[in-house]
Amino acid sequence: MRDLQNFFVYECLFVLTFWNNISLSVEDELFTPVSNNFPEGGSEKNIMSLPLLYNHHHQQSKADYNWVVIENTTESLSLSQITNSNVKKLITLLSDFGKGSRLQNLTLTNVSVDWNIFLELLQTIWQSSIEYFNINNFTQLSNIEKYNFRYSGTSMKALALKNILVTDLYFSQDDLYRILADMNIEALTVAGSEMIHMLCPSSNSPFRYLNFINNDLTDLLFQNCDTLIQLEIFILQKNKFESLSKVSSMTRYMKSLRYLDMSSNLLRTDGAEEHCQWTESLKELDLSSNQLTESVFRCLPVNVNKLDLHNNQISSVPQGIAELKSLKELNLASNRLADLPGCGGFSALEILNMEMNSILTPSADFFESCQRVRELEAGHNPFKCSCELQAFVRLERQSGGKLSGWPEAYVCEYPEDLKGTQLKDFHLTELACNTTLLLVTALLLTLVLVGVVAFLCIYLDVPWYVRMLWQWTQTKRRAWHECPEERETVLQFHAFISYSERDSVWVKTELIPNLEKGEGSVQLCQHERNFVPGKSIVENIINCIDKSYKSIFVLSPNFVQSEWCHYELYFAHHKLFSENCNSLILILLEPIPPYIIPARYHKLKALMAKRTYLEWPKERSKRALFWANLRAAININLPVAEGQRCGERD
């Protein structure tokens, strides 16, 4: 029964393979790249893939062959788990697919066989109808040795080997690489296989497409190799190339080379830029994700149309470089550039990518020097939103949509308070950005301010108040240093009397006698009898006010005309605010017309408007009440004996 089952599976496989009731259309091409632009990052899309048609017919089955059938159509076959135990049966199976067969695509996954049996399998496929052969995850087990491979009479167009692991540690490299180098096919891919070298083909090679992505190839590759004259596309992404000049030397005999991908290597300029020898046919060059600096511009192919230099260490585009007259697209993203480059060396430039650099304030005259540029990508830079950036913002409005990514990718980074603001929402006034206008305005405002301050100082007599404050401060300082043991003032008088000399008759005949006579007499401080000889008048005034419980001011037209009365009022008012005490008593001896009060007496005006004052009655019948109210206002028990002078000390 088991033999019958094996026979039945074998027959079913052949029936499915040659099933001709399905009409298929196959393009007779070598390969079709997914993108003509070869996008950044070197994704698998850039690797030519073997066509696998009708994936919706996938079916998995397992027979005594011990391999897994992943896909099986009239034109495509995909198998997995190929080992030494079942590879002979696979060779037998594939030997029946001669040139007349419709099978064109073969994919083997997870292959683990010896070297000789693998070459026997490859030789069988080489002589079959298969045009596209793809091997994924291939482990080579036995010793690698020289093999006489027959390349003639093949239908093969493309071979892709991915993730090859060679377990043999001691073998001749040429035995392995010669098999691959001399293949008479148009496309070869060896990816992710830690390959360290590849031989130059022995004769003129039909290779048009070579993909050696993600290996360990170095600058020694294809040096002085003149047999790759038909090669058009060459991908060397993710290897270990270091010298850009040697890379250029590698291409000098590749007369048909159009596209070269050297991204994600270790390339740096080595000081030999003047010796670069690029092939003249090279149109697209990818040097992204390397370690190149601005000296790379001295080692570039003169006829290149598209140049990718993103993610390097370029800080400027030097002047005086060789002109790249054919360059239309330049990618300088993710470098260290601080400004937009000019187009002196790129007269035909149409597309420029400057994203993710260090541009704070881009030049506003960029489109004037680069008039052929139709698209500029300058977003995702740390823009400093200042006056200099205003011109660039205006440039965007005039460019007619040439800024790609506007406005989302153009955001303020500095200053901190504007971080995250889109450039289209950033505005500054003309005054803030015009230095001359700003200086003139500031000067005018300063002159106006100085004039206003000067007028107020004169009108309010500010110099006089400053002088009084200075004298009060000096008096306090001298008292502090002369008698430190008496820094706390002791009250000696009930009240200090401040009056004009022209009103002295009323003070001496009415005020003093009525307050000092009889029981509960009031001890008054009067300048004529209590000022200490030898001290300044200002110092005597301050001492008397400090040692008096109250200060009585006899107001009249004569009072406001007296300079010394003004001093006394100022110092008493200062004590009112410094000690927060109600120590002022105002007696209006005669009405004072407002027009005769000087401007500097604004404090007196404020006091008379806000505080209650005693008015001297003309009728004698009301004077008893006047004296009673006055005595009540200054009623206090003094802690010292009467009769001491204002300046006397124990």
mmCIF file of N, CA and C in Angstrom, residues 65-168:
data_model
loop_
_atom_site.group_PDB
_atom_site.id
_atom_site.type_symbol
_atom_site.label_atom_id
_atom_site.label_comp_id
_atom_site.label_asym_id
_atom_site.label_seq_id
_atom_site.Cartn_x
_atom_site.Cartn_y
_atom_site.Cartn_z
ATOM 1 N N TYR A 65 9.174 11.944 -0.746
ATOM 2 C CA TYR A 65 10.318 12.743 -1.178
ATOM 3 C C TYR A 65 10.839 13.603 -0.038
ATOM 4 N N ASN A 66 10.038 13.817 0.981
ATOM 5 C CA ASN A 66 10.403 14.589 2.177
ATOM 6 C C ASN A 66 10.656 16.062 1.889
ATOM 7 N N TRP A 67 10.184 16.559 0.755
ATOM 8 C CA TRP A 67 10.220 18.010 0.555
ATOM 9 C C TRP A 67 8.793 18.534 0.602
ATOM 10 N N VAL A 68 8.663 19.841 0.827
ATOM 11 C CA VAL A 68 7.359 20.488 0.933
ATOM 12 C C VAL A 68 7.091 21.250 -0.351
ATOM 13 N N VAL A 69 5.960 20.968 -0.975
ATOM 14 C CA VAL A 69 5.558 21.682 -2.187
ATOM 15 C C VAL A 69 4.803 22.934 -1.771
ATOM 16 N N ILE A 70 5.417 24.090 -1.983
ATOM 17 C CA ILE A 70 4.792 25.355 -1.603
ATOM 18 C C ILE A 70 3.948 25.905 -2.728
ATOM 19 N N GLU A 71 4.434 25.765 -3.959
ATOM 20 C CA GLU A 71 3.685 26.252 -5.116
ATOM 21 C C GLU A 71 3.928 25.305 -6.274
ATOM 22 N N ASN A 72 2.879 25.083 -7.029
ATOM 23 C CA ASN A 72 3.012 24.174 -8.164
ATOM 24 C C ASN A 72 2.015 24.593 -9.226
ATOM 25 N N THR A 73 2.503 25.263 -10.265
ATOM 26 C CA THR A 73 1.685 25.613 -11.431
ATOM 27 C C THR A 73 2.437 25.152 -12.662
ATOM 28 N N THR A 74 1.866 25.412 -13.816
ATOM 29 C CA THR A 74 2.524 24.980 -15.052
ATOM 30 C C THR A 74 3.794 25.770 -15.322
ATOM 31 N N GLU A 75 3.943 26.947 -14.708
ATOM 32 C CA GLU A 75 5.126 27.765 -14.978
ATOM 33 C C GLU A 75 5.972 28.029 -13.749
ATOM 34 N N SER A 76 5.482 27.748 -12.547
ATOM 35 C CA SER A 76 6.226 28.040 -11.319
ATOM 36 C C SER A 76 6.165 26.854 -10.373
ATOM 37 N N LEU A 77 7.323 26.604 -9.741
ATOM 38 C CA LEU A 77 7.403 25.533 -8.756
ATOM 39 C C LEU A 77 8.240 26.032 -7.583
ATOM 40 N N SER A 78 7.696 25.884 -6.362
ATOM 41 C CA SER A 78 8.400 26.317 -5.161
ATOM 42 C C SER A 78 8.414 25.183 -4.161
ATOM 43 N N LEU A 79 9.626 24.744 -3.774
ATOM 44 C CA LEU A 79 9.797 23.622 -2.863
ATOM 45 C C LEU A 79 10.623 24.044 -1.661
ATOM 46 N N SER A 80 10.443 23.333 -0.554
ATOM 47 C CA SER A 80 11.197 23.624 0.661
ATOM 48 C C SER A 80 11.721 22.329 1.258
ATOM 49 N N GLN A 81 12.721 22.472 2.159
ATOM 50 C CA GLN A 81 13.302 21.346 2.884
ATOM 51 C C GLN A 81 13.984 20.359 1.927
ATOM 52 N N ILE A 82 14.964 20.866 1.190
ATOM 53 C CA ILE A 82 15.741 20.031 0.276
ATOM 54 C C ILE A 82 17.004 19.584 1.011
ATOM 55 N N THR A 83 17.231 18.286 1.093
ATOM 56 C CA THR A 83 18.379 17.740 1.807
ATOM 57 C C THR A 83 19.079 16.695 0.951
ATOM 58 N N ASN A 84 20.179 16.164 1.485
ATOM 59 C CA ASN A 84 20.913 15.122 0.760
ATOM 60 C C ASN A 84 20.062 13.881 0.529
ATOM 61 N N SER A 85 19.074 13.681 1.372
ATOM 62 C CA SER A 85 18.264 12.462 1.277
ATOM 63 C C SER A 85 17.234 12.516 0.152
ATOM 64 N N ASN A 86 16.844 13.723 -0.265
ATOM 65 C CA ASN A 86 15.807 13.800 -1.294
ATOM 66 C C ASN A 86 16.221 14.572 -2.532
ATOM 67 N N VAL A 87 17.455 15.112 -2.541
ATOM 68 C CA VAL A 87 17.845 15.948 -3.663
ATOM 69 C C VAL A 87 17.996 15.137 -4.950
ATOM 70 N N LYS A 88 18.396 13.879 -4.831
ATOM 71 C CA LYS A 88 18.537 13.049 -6.030
ATOM 72 C C LYS A 88 17.195 12.871 -6.732
ATOM 73 N N LYS A 89 16.153 12.696 -5.952
ATOM 74 C CA LYS A 89 14.816 12.559 -6.532
ATOM 75 C C LYS A 89 14.385 13.850 -7.200
ATOM 76 N N LEU A 90 14.786 14.982 -6.604
ATOM 77 C CA LEU A 90 14.459 16.272 -7.219
ATOM 78 C C LEU A 90 15.193 16.425 -8.539
ATOM 79 N N ILE A 91 16.456 15.960 -8.585
ATOM 80 C CA ILE A 91 17.213 16.044 -9.846
ATOM 81 C C ILE A 91 16.543 15.194 -10.918
ATOM 82 N N THR A 92 16.103 14.036 -10.498
ATOM 83 C CA THR A 92 15.400 13.157 -11.445
ATOM 84 C C THR A 92 14.125 13.813 -11.950
ATOM 85 N N LEU A 93 13.411 14.444 -11.041
ATOM 86 C CA LEU A 93 12.175 15.129 -11.418
ATOM 87 C C LEU A 93 12.446 16.270 -12.388
ATOM 88 N N LEU A 94 13.464 17.090 -12.080
ATOM 89 C CA LEU A 94 13.731 18.271 -12.903
ATOM 90 C C LEU A 94 14.358 17.915 -14.240
ATOM 91 N N SER A 95 14.975 16.755 -14.344
ATOM 92 C CA SER A 95 15.600 16.362 -15.616
ATOM 93 C C SER A 95 14.562 16.132 -16.705
ATOM 94 N N ASP A 96 13.312 15.931 -16.306
ATOM 95 C CA ASP A 96 12.250 15.738 -17.289
ATOM 96 C C ASP A 96 11.715 17.058 -17.834
ATOM 97 N N PHE A 97 12.156 18.178 -17.242
ATOM 98 C CA PHE A 97 11.678 19.482 -17.719
ATOM 99 C C PHE A 97 12.656 19.995 -18.762
ATOM 100 N N GLY A 98 12.556 19.502 -19.955
ATOM 101 C CA GLY A 98 13.452 19.905 -21.026
ATOM 102 C C GLY A 98 13.100 21.275 -21.575
ATOM 103 N N LYS A 99 13.738 21.574 -22.707
ATOM 104 C CA LYS A 99 13.550 22.894 -23.290
ATOM 105 C C LYS A 99 12.116 23.141 -23.721
ATOM 106 N N GLY A 100 11.369 22.134 -23.989
ATOM 107 C CA GLY A 100 9.990 22.333 -24.407
ATOM 108 C C GLY A 100 9.020 22.524 -23.267
ATOM 109 N N SER A 101 9.453 22.396 -22.052
ATOM 110 C CA SER A 101 8.565 22.519 -20.897
ATOM 111 C C SER A 101 8.174 23.977 -20.669
ATOM 112 N N ARG A 102 7.013 24.141 -19.995
ATOM 113 C CA ARG A 102 6.548 25.500 -19.696
ATOM 114 C C ARG A 102 7.012 25.980 -18.327
ATOM 115 N N LEU A 103 7.686 25.148 -17.564
ATOM 116 C CA LEU A 103 8.178 25.553 -16.246
ATOM 117 C C LEU A 103 9.325 26.554 -16.409
ATOM 118 N N GLN A 104 9.128 27.749 -15.854
ATOM 119 C CA GLN A 104 10.131 28.811 -16.006
ATOM 120 C C GLN A 104 10.694 29.308 -14.675
ATOM 121 N N ASN A 105 9.952 29.133 -13.587
ATOM 122 C CA ASN A 105 10.358 29.703 -12.304
ATOM 123 C C ASN A 105 10.495 28.610 -11.266
ATOM 124 N N LEU A 106 11.659 28.560 -10.628
ATOM 125 C CA LEU A 106 11.901 27.561 -9.593
ATOM 126 C C LEU A 106 12.472 28.245 -8.359
ATOM 127 N N THR A 107 11.859 27.977 -7.195
ATOM 128 C CA THR A 107 12.336 28.515 -5.924
ATOM 129 C C THR A 107 12.526 27.369 -4.945
ATOM 130 N N LEU A 108 13.733 27.298 -4.378
ATOM 131 C CA LEU A 108 14.050 26.297 -3.369
ATOM 132 C C LEU A 108 14.372 27.019 -2.069
ATOM 133 N N THR A 109 13.735 26.597 -0.989
ATOM 134 C CA THR A 109 13.923 27.220 0.316
ATOM 135 C C THR A 109 14.398 26.172 1.318
ATOM 136 N N ASN A 110 15.317 26.616 2.188
ATOM 137 C CA ASN A 110 15.873 25.721 3.213
ATOM 138 C C ASN A 110 16.539 24.513 2.565
ATOM 139 N N VAL A 111 17.623 24.794 1.842
ATOM 140 C CA VAL A 111 18.373 23.761 1.131
ATOM 141 C C VAL A 111 19.635 23.438 1.925
ATOM 142 N N SER A 112 19.882 22.175 2.183
ATOM 143 C CA SER A 112 21.075 21.744 2.921
ATOM 144 C C SER A 112 21.637 20.503 2.255
ATOM 145 N N VAL A 113 22.605 20.718 1.332
ATOM 146 C CA VAL A 113 23.158 19.609 0.543
ATOM 147 C C VAL A 113 24.665 19.794 0.412
ATOM 148 N N ASP A 114 25.348 18.735 -0.068
ATOM 149 C CA ASP A 114 26.783 18.789 -0.308
ATOM 150 C C ASP A 114 27.080 19.559 -1.589
ATOM 151 N N TRP A 115 28.348 19.968 -1.719
ATOM 152 C CA TRP A 115 28.769 20.804 -2.841
ATOM 153 C C TRP A 115 28.573 20.091 -4.175
ATOM 154 N N ASN A 116 29.055 18.885 -4.301
ATOM 155 C CA ASN A 116 28.975 18.196 -5.594
ATOM 156 C C ASN A 116 27.533 17.948 -6.007
ATOM 157 N N ILE A 117 26.687 17.572 -5.054
ATOM 158 C CA ILE A 117 25.296 17.290 -5.402
ATOM 159 C C ILE A 117 24.553 18.577 -5.736
ATOM 160 N N PHE A 118 24.970 19.681 -5.092
ATOM 161 C CA PHE A 118 24.350 20.964 -5.432
ATOM 162 C C PHE A 118 24.684 21.367 -6.863
ATOM 163 N N LEU A 119 25.971 21.168 -7.255
ATOM 164 C CA LEU A 119 26.351 21.528 -8.620
ATOM 165 C C LEU A 119 25.667 20.612 -9.632
ATOM 166 N N GLU A 120 25.441 19.372 -9.252
ATOM 167 C CA GLU A 120 24.697 18.471 -10.136
ATOM 168 C C GLU A 120 23.259 18.949 -10.300
ATOM 169 N N LEU A 121 22.661 19.411 -9.184
ATOM 170 C CA LEU A 121 21.318 19.973 -9.261
ATOM 171 C C LEU A 121 21.306 21.227 -10.120
ATOM 172 N N LEU A 122 22.306 22.092 -9.900
ATOM 173 C CA LEU A 122 22.382 23.334 -10.675
ATOM 174 C C LEU A 122 22.605 23.047 -12.152
ATOM 175 N N GLN A 123 23.437 22.046 -12.446
ATOM 176 C CA GLN A 123 23.682 21.685 -13.839
ATOM 177 C C GLN A 123 22.405 21.188 -14.506
ATOM 178 N N THR A 124 21.609 20.420 -13.769
ATOM 179 C CA THR A 124 20.338 19.928 -14.308
ATOM 180 C C THR A 124 19.399 21.089 -14.610
ATOM 181 N N ILE A 125 19.303 22.024 -13.680
ATOM 182 C CA ILE A 125 18.439 23.190 -13.883
ATOM 183 C C ILE A 125 18.952 24.034 -15.029
ATOM 184 N N TRP A 126 20.264 24.098 -15.168
ATOM 185 C CA TRP A 126 20.883 24.908 -16.221
ATOM 186 C C TRP A 126 20.484 24.411 -17.613
ATOM 187 N N GLN A 127 20.265 23.145 -17.718
ATOM 188 C CA GLN A 127 19.927 22.564 -19.022
ATOM 189 C C GLN A 127 18.428 22.416 -19.218
ATOM 190 N N SER A 128 17.632 22.915 -18.263
ATOM 191 C CA SER A 128 16.175 22.775 -18.355
ATOM 192 C C SER A 128 15.553 24.039 -18.940
ATOM 193 N N SER A 129 14.230 24.100 -18.868
ATOM 194 C CA SER A 129 13.502 25.271 -19.378
ATOM 195 C C SER A 129 13.431 26.409 -18.361
ATOM 196 N N ILE A 130 13.955 26.221 -17.166
ATOM 197 C CA ILE A 130 13.846 27.222 -16.092
ATOM 198 C C ILE A 130 14.663 28.460 -16.441
ATOM 199 N N GLU A 131 14.024 29.609 -16.294
ATOM 200 C CA GLU A 131 14.684 30.881 -16.592
ATOM 201 C C GLU A 131 15.056 31.658 -15.325
ATOM 202 N N TYR A 132 14.276 31.468 -14.264
ATOM 203 C CA TYR A 132 14.501 32.218 -13.022
ATOM 204 C C TYR A 132 14.622 31.225 -11.869
ATOM 205 N N PHE A 133 15.786 31.182 -11.259
ATOM 206 C CA PHE A 133 16.077 30.216 -10.205
ATOM 207 C C PHE A 133 16.442 30.989 -8.929
ATOM 208 N N ASN A 134 15.717 30.697 -7.843
ATOM 209 C CA ASN A 134 15.891 31.424 -6.586
ATOM 210 C C ASN A 134 16.109 30.416 -5.464
ATOM 211 N N ILE A 135 17.205 30.576 -4.709
ATOM 212 C CA ILE A 135 17.492 29.711 -3.566
ATOM 213 C C ILE A 135 17.551 30.574 -2.308
ATOM 214 N N ASN A 136 16.743 30.223 -1.304
ATOM 215 C CA ASN A 136 16.736 30.933 -0.029
ATOM 216 C C ASN A 136 17.215 29.998 1.077
ATOM 217 N N ASN A 137 18.103 30.486 1.917
ATOM 218 C CA ASN A 137 18.592 29.726 3.072
ATOM 219 C C ASN A 137 19.270 28.431 2.613
ATOM 220 N N PHE A 138 20.465 28.605 2.046
ATOM 221 C CA PHE A 138 21.213 27.474 1.483
ATOM 222 C C PHE A 138 22.422 27.185 2.377
ATOM 223 N N THR A 139 22.534 25.934 2.865
ATOM 224 C CA THR A 139 23.670 25.507 3.689
ATOM 225 C C THR A 139 24.498 24.502 2.905
ATOM 226 N N GLN A 140 25.795 24.862 2.703
ATOM 227 C CA GLN A 140 26.711 23.978 1.977
ATOM 228 C C GLN A 140 27.467 23.118 2.986
ATOM 229 N N LEU A 141 27.377 21.796 2.846
ATOM 230 C CA LEU A 141 27.882 20.891 3.875
ATOM 231 C C LEU A 141 29.285 20.361 3.593
ATOM 232 N N SER A 142 29.504 19.749 2.457
ATOM 233 C CA SER A 142 30.760 19.035 2.217
ATOM 234 C C SER A 142 31.841 19.954 1.668
ATOM 235 N N ASN A 143 33.029 19.360 1.447
ATOM 236 C CA ASN A 143 34.174 20.117 0.952
ATOM 237 C C ASN A 143 33.891 20.694 -0.429
ATOM 238 N N ILE A 144 34.329 21.942 -0.607
ATOM 239 C CA ILE A 144 34.173 22.603 -1.908
ATOM 240 C C ILE A 144 35.413 22.315 -2.730
ATOM 241 N N GLU A 145 35.206 21.849 -3.940
ATOM 242 C CA GLU A 145 36.328 21.525 -4.820
ATOM 243 C C GLU A 145 35.985 21.949 -6.239
ATOM 244 N N LYS A 146 36.999 21.908 -7.089
ATOM 245 C CA LYS A 146 36.831 22.380 -8.466
ATOM 246 C C LYS A 146 35.837 21.498 -9.211
ATOM 247 N N TYR A 147 35.021 22.146 -10.042
ATOM 248 C CA TYR A 147 33.972 21.429 -10.776
ATOM 249 C C TYR A 147 33.929 21.978 -12.198
ATOM 250 N N ASN A 148 33.873 21.104 -13.140
ATOM 251 C CA ASN A 148 33.829 21.495 -14.550
ATOM 252 C C ASN A 148 32.373 21.723 -14.951
ATOM 253 N N PHE A 149 31.919 22.958 -14.778
ATOM 254 C CA PHE A 149 30.518 23.286 -15.021
ATOM 255 C C PHE A 149 30.320 23.637 -16.495
ATOM 256 N N ARG A 150 29.219 23.106 -17.082
ATOM 257 C CA ARG A 150 28.904 23.356 -18.497
ATOM 258 C C ARG A 150 27.836 24.462 -18.572
ATOM 259 N N TYR A 151 28.235 25.610 -19.113
ATOM 260 C CA TYR A 151 27.340 26.767 -19.155
ATOM 261 C C TYR A 151 26.516 26.839 -20.438
ATOM 262 N N SER A 152 26.879 26.130 -21.473
ATOM 263 C CA SER A 152 26.232 26.287 -22.777
ATOM 264 C C SER A 152 24.838 25.677 -22.769
ATOM 265 N N GLY A 153 24.033 26.147 -23.713
ATOM 266 C CA GLY A 153 22.714 25.585 -23.936
ATOM 267 C C GLY A 153 21.731 25.814 -22.807
ATOM 268 N N THR A 154 21.758 26.950 -22.161
ATOM 269 C CA THR A 154 20.860 27.209 -21.032
ATOM 270 C C THR A 154 19.771 28.203 -21.398
ATOM 271 N N SER A 155 18.645 28.051 -20.701
ATOM 272 C CA SER A 155 17.565 29.043 -20.810
ATOM 273 C C SER A 155 17.594 30.026 -19.635
ATOM 274 N N MET A 156 18.513 29.838 -18.712
ATOM 275 C CA MET A 156 18.569 30.629 -17.487
ATOM 276 C C MET A 156 18.855 32.100 -17.785
ATOM 277 N N LYS A 157 18.053 32.943 -17.133
ATOM 278 C CA LYS A 157 18.258 34.380 -17.245
ATOM 279 C C LYS A 157 18.724 35.011 -15.931
ATOM 280 N N ALA A 158 18.204 34.480 -14.810
ATOM 281 C CA ALA A 158 18.511 35.107 -13.524
ATOM 282 C C ALA A 158 18.642 34.059 -12.443
ATOM 283 N N LEU A 159 19.671 34.227 -11.603
ATOM 284 C CA LEU A 159 19.902 33.345 -10.460
ATOM 285 C C LEU A 159 20.027 34.211 -9.206
ATOM 286 N N ALA A 160 19.287 33.839 -8.154
ATOM 287 C CA ALA A 160 19.338 34.573 -6.883
ATOM 288 C C ALA A 160 19.638 33.600 -5.756
ATOM 289 N N LEU A 161 20.740 33.856 -5.050
ATOM 290 C CA LEU A 161 21.150 33.050 -3.899
ATOM 291 C C LEU A 161 21.118 33.942 -2.663
ATOM 292 N N LYS A 162 20.277 33.586 -1.689
ATOM 293 C CA LYS A 162 20.116 34.416 -0.497
ATOM 294 C C LYS A 162 20.385 33.585 0.742
ATOM 295 N N ASN A 163 21.171 34.188 1.643
ATOM 296 C CA ASN A 163 21.481 33.559 2.930
ATOM 297 C C ASN A 163 22.193 32.224 2.739
ATOM 298 N N ILE A 164 23.372 32.286 2.147
ATOM 299 C CA ILE A 164 24.197 31.097 1.940
ATOM 300 C C ILE A 164 25.127 30.920 3.137
ATOM 301 N N LEU A 165 25.214 29.704 3.648
ATOM 302 C CA LEU A 165 26.107 29.381 4.750
ATOM 303 C C LEU A 165 27.023 28.247 4.314
ATOM 304 N N VAL A 166 28.332 28.546 4.311
ATOM 305 C CA VAL A 166 29.340 27.545 3.947
ATOM 306 C C VAL A 166 29.955 27.008 5.227
ATOM 307 N N THR A 167 29.758 25.728 5.496
ATOM 308 C CA THR A 167 30.280 25.127 6.721
ATOM 309 C C THR A 167 31.719 24.675 6.581
ATOM 310 N N ASP A 168 32.210 24.528 5.349
ATOM 311 C CA ASP A 168 33.586 24.110 5.114
ATOM 312 C C ASP A 168 34.526 25.269 5.445
#
